[in-house]
PDB file of C-alpha atoms and ligand atoms in Angstrom:
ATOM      1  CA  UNK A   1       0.000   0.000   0.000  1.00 53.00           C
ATOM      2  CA  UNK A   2       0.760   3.871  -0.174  1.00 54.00           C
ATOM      3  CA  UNK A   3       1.040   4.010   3.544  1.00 54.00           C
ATOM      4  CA  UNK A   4       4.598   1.412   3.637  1.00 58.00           C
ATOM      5  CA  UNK A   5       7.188   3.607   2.814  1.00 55.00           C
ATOM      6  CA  UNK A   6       6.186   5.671   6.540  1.00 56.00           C
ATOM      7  CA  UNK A   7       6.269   2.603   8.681  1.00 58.00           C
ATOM      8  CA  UNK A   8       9.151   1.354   8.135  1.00 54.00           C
ATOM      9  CA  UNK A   9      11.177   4.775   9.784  1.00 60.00           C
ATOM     10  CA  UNK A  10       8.893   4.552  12.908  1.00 62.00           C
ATOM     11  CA  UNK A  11      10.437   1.583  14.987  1.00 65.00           C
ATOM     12  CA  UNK A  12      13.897   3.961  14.639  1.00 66.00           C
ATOM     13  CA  UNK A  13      12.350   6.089  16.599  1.00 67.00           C
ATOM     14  CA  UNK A  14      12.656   4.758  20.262  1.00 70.00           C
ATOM     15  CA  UNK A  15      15.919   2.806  19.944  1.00 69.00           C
ATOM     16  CA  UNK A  16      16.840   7.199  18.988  1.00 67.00           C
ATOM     17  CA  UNK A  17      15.366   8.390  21.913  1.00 69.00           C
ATOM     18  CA  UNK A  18      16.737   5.576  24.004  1.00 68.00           C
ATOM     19  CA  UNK A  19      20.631   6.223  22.437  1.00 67.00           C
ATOM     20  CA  UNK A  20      20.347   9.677  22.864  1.00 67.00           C
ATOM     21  CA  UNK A  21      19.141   9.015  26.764  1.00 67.00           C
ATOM     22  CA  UNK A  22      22.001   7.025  27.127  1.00 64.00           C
ATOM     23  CA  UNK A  23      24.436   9.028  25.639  1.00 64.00           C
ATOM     24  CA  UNK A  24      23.254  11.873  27.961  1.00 64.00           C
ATOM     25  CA  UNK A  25      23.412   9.830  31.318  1.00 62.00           C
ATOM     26  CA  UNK A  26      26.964   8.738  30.277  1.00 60.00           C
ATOM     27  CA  UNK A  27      27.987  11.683  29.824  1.00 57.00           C
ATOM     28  CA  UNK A  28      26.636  12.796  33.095  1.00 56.00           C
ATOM     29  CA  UNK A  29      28.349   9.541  34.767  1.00 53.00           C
ATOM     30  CA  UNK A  30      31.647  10.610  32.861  1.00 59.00           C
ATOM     31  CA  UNK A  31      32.208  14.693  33.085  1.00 74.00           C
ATOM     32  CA  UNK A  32      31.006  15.428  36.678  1.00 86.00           C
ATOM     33  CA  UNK A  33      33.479  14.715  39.593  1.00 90.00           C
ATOM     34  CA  UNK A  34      32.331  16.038  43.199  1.00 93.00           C
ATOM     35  CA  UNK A  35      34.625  14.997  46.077  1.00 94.00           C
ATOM     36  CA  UNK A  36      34.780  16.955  49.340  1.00 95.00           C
ATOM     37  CA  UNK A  37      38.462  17.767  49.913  1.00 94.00           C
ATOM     38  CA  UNK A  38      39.975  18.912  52.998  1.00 93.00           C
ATOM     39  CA  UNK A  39      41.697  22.955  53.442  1.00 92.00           C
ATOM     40  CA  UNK A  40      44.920  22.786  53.203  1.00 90.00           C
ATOM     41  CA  UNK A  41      44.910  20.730  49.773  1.00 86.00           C
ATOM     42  CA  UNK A  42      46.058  22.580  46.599  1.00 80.00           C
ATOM     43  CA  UNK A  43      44.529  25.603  45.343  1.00 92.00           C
ATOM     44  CA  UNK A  44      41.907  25.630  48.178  1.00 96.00           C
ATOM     45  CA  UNK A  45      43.613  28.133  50.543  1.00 93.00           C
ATOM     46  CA  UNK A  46      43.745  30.855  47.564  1.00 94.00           C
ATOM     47  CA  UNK A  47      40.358  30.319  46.518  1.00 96.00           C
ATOM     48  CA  UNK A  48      39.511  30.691  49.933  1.00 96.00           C
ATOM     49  CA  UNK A  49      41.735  33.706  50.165  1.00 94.00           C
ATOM     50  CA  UNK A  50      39.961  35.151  47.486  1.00 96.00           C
ATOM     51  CA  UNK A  51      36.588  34.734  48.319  1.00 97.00           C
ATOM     52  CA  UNK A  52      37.027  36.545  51.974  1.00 96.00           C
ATOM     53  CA  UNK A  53      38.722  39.304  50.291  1.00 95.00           C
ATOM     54  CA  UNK A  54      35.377  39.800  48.277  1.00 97.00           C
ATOM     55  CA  UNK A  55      33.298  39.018  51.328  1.00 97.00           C
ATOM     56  CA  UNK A  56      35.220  42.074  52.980  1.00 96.00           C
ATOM     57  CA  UNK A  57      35.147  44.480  49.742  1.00 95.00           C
ATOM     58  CA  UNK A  58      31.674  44.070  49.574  1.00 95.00           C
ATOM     59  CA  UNK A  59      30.843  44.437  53.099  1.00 96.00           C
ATOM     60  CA  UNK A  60      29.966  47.651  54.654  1.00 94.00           C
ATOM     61  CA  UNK A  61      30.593  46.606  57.771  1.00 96.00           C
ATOM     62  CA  UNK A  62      33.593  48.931  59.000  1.00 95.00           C
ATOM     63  CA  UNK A  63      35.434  45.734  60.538  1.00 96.00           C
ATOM     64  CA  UNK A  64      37.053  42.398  58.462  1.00 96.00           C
ATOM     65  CA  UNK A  65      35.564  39.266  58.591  1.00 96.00           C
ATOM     66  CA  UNK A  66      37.368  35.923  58.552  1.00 96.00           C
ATOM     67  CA  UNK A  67      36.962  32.628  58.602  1.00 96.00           C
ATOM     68  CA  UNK A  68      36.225  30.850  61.793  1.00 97.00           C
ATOM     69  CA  UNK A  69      35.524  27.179  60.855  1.00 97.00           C
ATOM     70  CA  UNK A  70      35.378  25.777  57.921  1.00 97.00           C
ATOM     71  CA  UNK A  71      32.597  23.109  58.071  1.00 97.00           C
ATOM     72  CA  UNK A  72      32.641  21.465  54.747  1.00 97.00           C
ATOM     73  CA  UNK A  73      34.939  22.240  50.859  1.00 98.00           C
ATOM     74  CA  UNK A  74      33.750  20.035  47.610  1.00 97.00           C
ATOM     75  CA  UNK A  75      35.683  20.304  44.466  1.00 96.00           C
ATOM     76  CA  UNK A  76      33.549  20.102  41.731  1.00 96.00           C
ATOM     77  CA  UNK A  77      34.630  18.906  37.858  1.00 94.00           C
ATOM     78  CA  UNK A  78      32.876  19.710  34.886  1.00 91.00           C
ATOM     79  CA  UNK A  79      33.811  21.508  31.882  1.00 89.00           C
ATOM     80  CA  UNK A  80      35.541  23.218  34.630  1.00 92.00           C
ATOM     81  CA  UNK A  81      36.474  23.371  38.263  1.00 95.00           C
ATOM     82  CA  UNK A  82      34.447  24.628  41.100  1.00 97.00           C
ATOM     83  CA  UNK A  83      34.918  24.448  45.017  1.00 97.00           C
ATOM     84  CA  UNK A  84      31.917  24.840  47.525  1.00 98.00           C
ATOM     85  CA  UNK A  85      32.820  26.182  50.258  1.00 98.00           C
ATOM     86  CA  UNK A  86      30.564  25.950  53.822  1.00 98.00           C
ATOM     87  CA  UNK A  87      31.908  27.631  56.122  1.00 98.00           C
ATOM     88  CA  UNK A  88      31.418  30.168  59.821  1.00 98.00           C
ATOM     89  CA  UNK A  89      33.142  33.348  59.227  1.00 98.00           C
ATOM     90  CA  UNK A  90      33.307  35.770  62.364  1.00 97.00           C
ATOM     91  CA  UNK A  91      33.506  39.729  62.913  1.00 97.00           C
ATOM     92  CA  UNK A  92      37.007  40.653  63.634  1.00 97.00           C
ATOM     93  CA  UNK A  93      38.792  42.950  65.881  1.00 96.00           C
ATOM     94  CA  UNK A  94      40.477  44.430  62.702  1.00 96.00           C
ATOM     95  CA  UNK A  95      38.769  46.748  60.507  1.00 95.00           C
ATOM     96  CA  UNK A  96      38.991  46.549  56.912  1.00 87.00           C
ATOM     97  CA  UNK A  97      42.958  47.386  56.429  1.00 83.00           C
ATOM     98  CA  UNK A  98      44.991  45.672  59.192  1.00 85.00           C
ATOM     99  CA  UNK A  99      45.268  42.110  58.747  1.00 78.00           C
ATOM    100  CA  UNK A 100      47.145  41.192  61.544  1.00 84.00           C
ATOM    101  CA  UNK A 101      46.211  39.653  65.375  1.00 85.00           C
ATOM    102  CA  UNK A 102      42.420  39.839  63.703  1.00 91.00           C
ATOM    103  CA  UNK A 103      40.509  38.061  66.568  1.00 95.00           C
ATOM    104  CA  UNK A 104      36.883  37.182  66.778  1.00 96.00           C
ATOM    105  CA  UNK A 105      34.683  40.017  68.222  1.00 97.00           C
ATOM    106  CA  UNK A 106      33.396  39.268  71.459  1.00 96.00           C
ATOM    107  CA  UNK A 107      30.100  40.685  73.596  1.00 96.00           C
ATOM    108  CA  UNK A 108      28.213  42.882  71.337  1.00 96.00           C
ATOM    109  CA  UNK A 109      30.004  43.136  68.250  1.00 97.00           C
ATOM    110  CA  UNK A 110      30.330  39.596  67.953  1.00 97.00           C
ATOM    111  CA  UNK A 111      29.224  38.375  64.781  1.00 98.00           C
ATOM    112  CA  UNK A 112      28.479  34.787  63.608  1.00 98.00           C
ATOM    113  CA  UNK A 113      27.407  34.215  59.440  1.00 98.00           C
ATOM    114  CA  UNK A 114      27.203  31.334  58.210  1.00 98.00           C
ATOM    115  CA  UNK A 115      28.029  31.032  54.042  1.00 98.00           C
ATOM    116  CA  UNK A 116      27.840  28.663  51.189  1.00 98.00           C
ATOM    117  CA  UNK A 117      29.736  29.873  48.433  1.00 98.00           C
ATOM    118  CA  UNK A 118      30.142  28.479  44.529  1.00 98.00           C
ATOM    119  CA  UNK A 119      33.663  29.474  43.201  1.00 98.00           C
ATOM    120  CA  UNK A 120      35.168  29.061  39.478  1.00 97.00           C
ATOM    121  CA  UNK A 121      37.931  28.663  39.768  1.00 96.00           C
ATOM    122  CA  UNK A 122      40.696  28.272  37.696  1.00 94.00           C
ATOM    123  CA  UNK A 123      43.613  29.005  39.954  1.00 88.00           C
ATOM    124  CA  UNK A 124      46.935  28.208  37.582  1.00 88.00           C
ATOM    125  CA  UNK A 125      45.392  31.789  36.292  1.00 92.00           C
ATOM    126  CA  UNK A 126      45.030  32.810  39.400  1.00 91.00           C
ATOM    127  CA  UNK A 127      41.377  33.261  37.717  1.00 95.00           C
ATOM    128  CA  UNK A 128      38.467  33.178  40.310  1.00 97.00           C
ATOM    129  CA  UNK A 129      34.846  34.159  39.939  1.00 98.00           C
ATOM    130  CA  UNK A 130      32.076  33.965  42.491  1.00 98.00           C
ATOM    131  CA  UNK A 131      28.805  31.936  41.183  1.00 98.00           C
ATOM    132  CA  UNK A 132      26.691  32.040  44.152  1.00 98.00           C
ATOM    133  CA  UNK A 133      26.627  33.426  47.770  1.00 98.00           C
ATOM    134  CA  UNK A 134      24.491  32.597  50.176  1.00 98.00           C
ATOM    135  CA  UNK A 135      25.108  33.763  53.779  1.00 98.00           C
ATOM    136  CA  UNK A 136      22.843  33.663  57.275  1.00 98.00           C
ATOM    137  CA  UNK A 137      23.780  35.408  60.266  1.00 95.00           C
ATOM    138  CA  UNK A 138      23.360  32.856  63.594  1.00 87.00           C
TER     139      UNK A 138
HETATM  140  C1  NAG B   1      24.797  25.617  53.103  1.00 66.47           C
HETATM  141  O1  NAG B   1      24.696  24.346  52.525  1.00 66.47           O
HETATM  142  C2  NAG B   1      24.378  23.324  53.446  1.00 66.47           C
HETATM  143  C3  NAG B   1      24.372  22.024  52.682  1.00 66.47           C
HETATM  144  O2  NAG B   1      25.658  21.755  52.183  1.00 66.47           O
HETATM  145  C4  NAG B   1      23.044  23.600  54.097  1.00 66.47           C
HETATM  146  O3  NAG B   1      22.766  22.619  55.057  1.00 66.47           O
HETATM  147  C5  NAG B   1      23.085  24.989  54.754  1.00 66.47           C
HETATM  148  O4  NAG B   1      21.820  25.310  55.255  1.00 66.47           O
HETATM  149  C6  NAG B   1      23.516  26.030  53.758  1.00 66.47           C
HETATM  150  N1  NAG B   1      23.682  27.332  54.433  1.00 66.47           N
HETATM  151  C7  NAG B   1      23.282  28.475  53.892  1.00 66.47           C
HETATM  152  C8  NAG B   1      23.604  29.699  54.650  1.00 66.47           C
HETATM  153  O5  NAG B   1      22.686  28.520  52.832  1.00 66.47           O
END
């Protein structure tokens, strides 16, 4: 009949849709990497170096923050690398240009946040950019 040359296309059709579903959960499986990794391991302290030194230049507080604890860092790998950072940062004695014996405030100018922060990163460029902020004072 008229109608044979259409059917015989039509069984291609979910064997595509299943290849291209496997293709895509593959490629999930195969080009993201998240591992938690601990502070001191490479690149982390700079990244973490940058991000309080954006945390303070945005701030209009008059004194520097810095960080307290650091509860949890993931390194993420896609088409490129990105660290997650969870972590108690603290009011300081300092204000915003001494850096040095910066203690935690204490009695009424102490000052708990907590943060998340997403960071490209790309830090054999010394290249770091900010993705997402997210802070709650406690
Ligand atoms: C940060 O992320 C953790 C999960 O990793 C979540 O439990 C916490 O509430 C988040 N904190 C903020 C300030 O968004």
């Amino acid at each position: 009949t008229m109608a044979r040359p259409w059917q015989a296309p039509w069984p291609l059709l979910p064997i595509l849709v299943t290849l291209v579903a496997l293709t895509y959960q593959a490629g999930k499986k195969t080009f993201i990497s998240i591992e938690e990794v601990p502070a001191e391991s490479n690149h982390v302290k700079d990244t973490l170096q940058f991000v309080m030194d954006e945390y303070n230049k945005e701030s209009d507080d008059k004194y520097n923050f810095r960080i307290f604890r650091v509860l949890k860092i993931q390194k993420q790998i896609t088409d490129h690398m990105e660290y997650h950072f969870n972590l108690d940062i603290r009011r300081t004695t300092c204000l915003k240009l001494e850096t040095t014996n910066c203690a935690p405030q204490e009695g009424e100018l102490h000052k708990q946040i907590m943060c998340n922060f997403s960071v490209f990163a790309m830090p054999w460029f010394e290249k770091y950019k900010i993705k997402k902020k997210k802070c709650i004072n406690s």
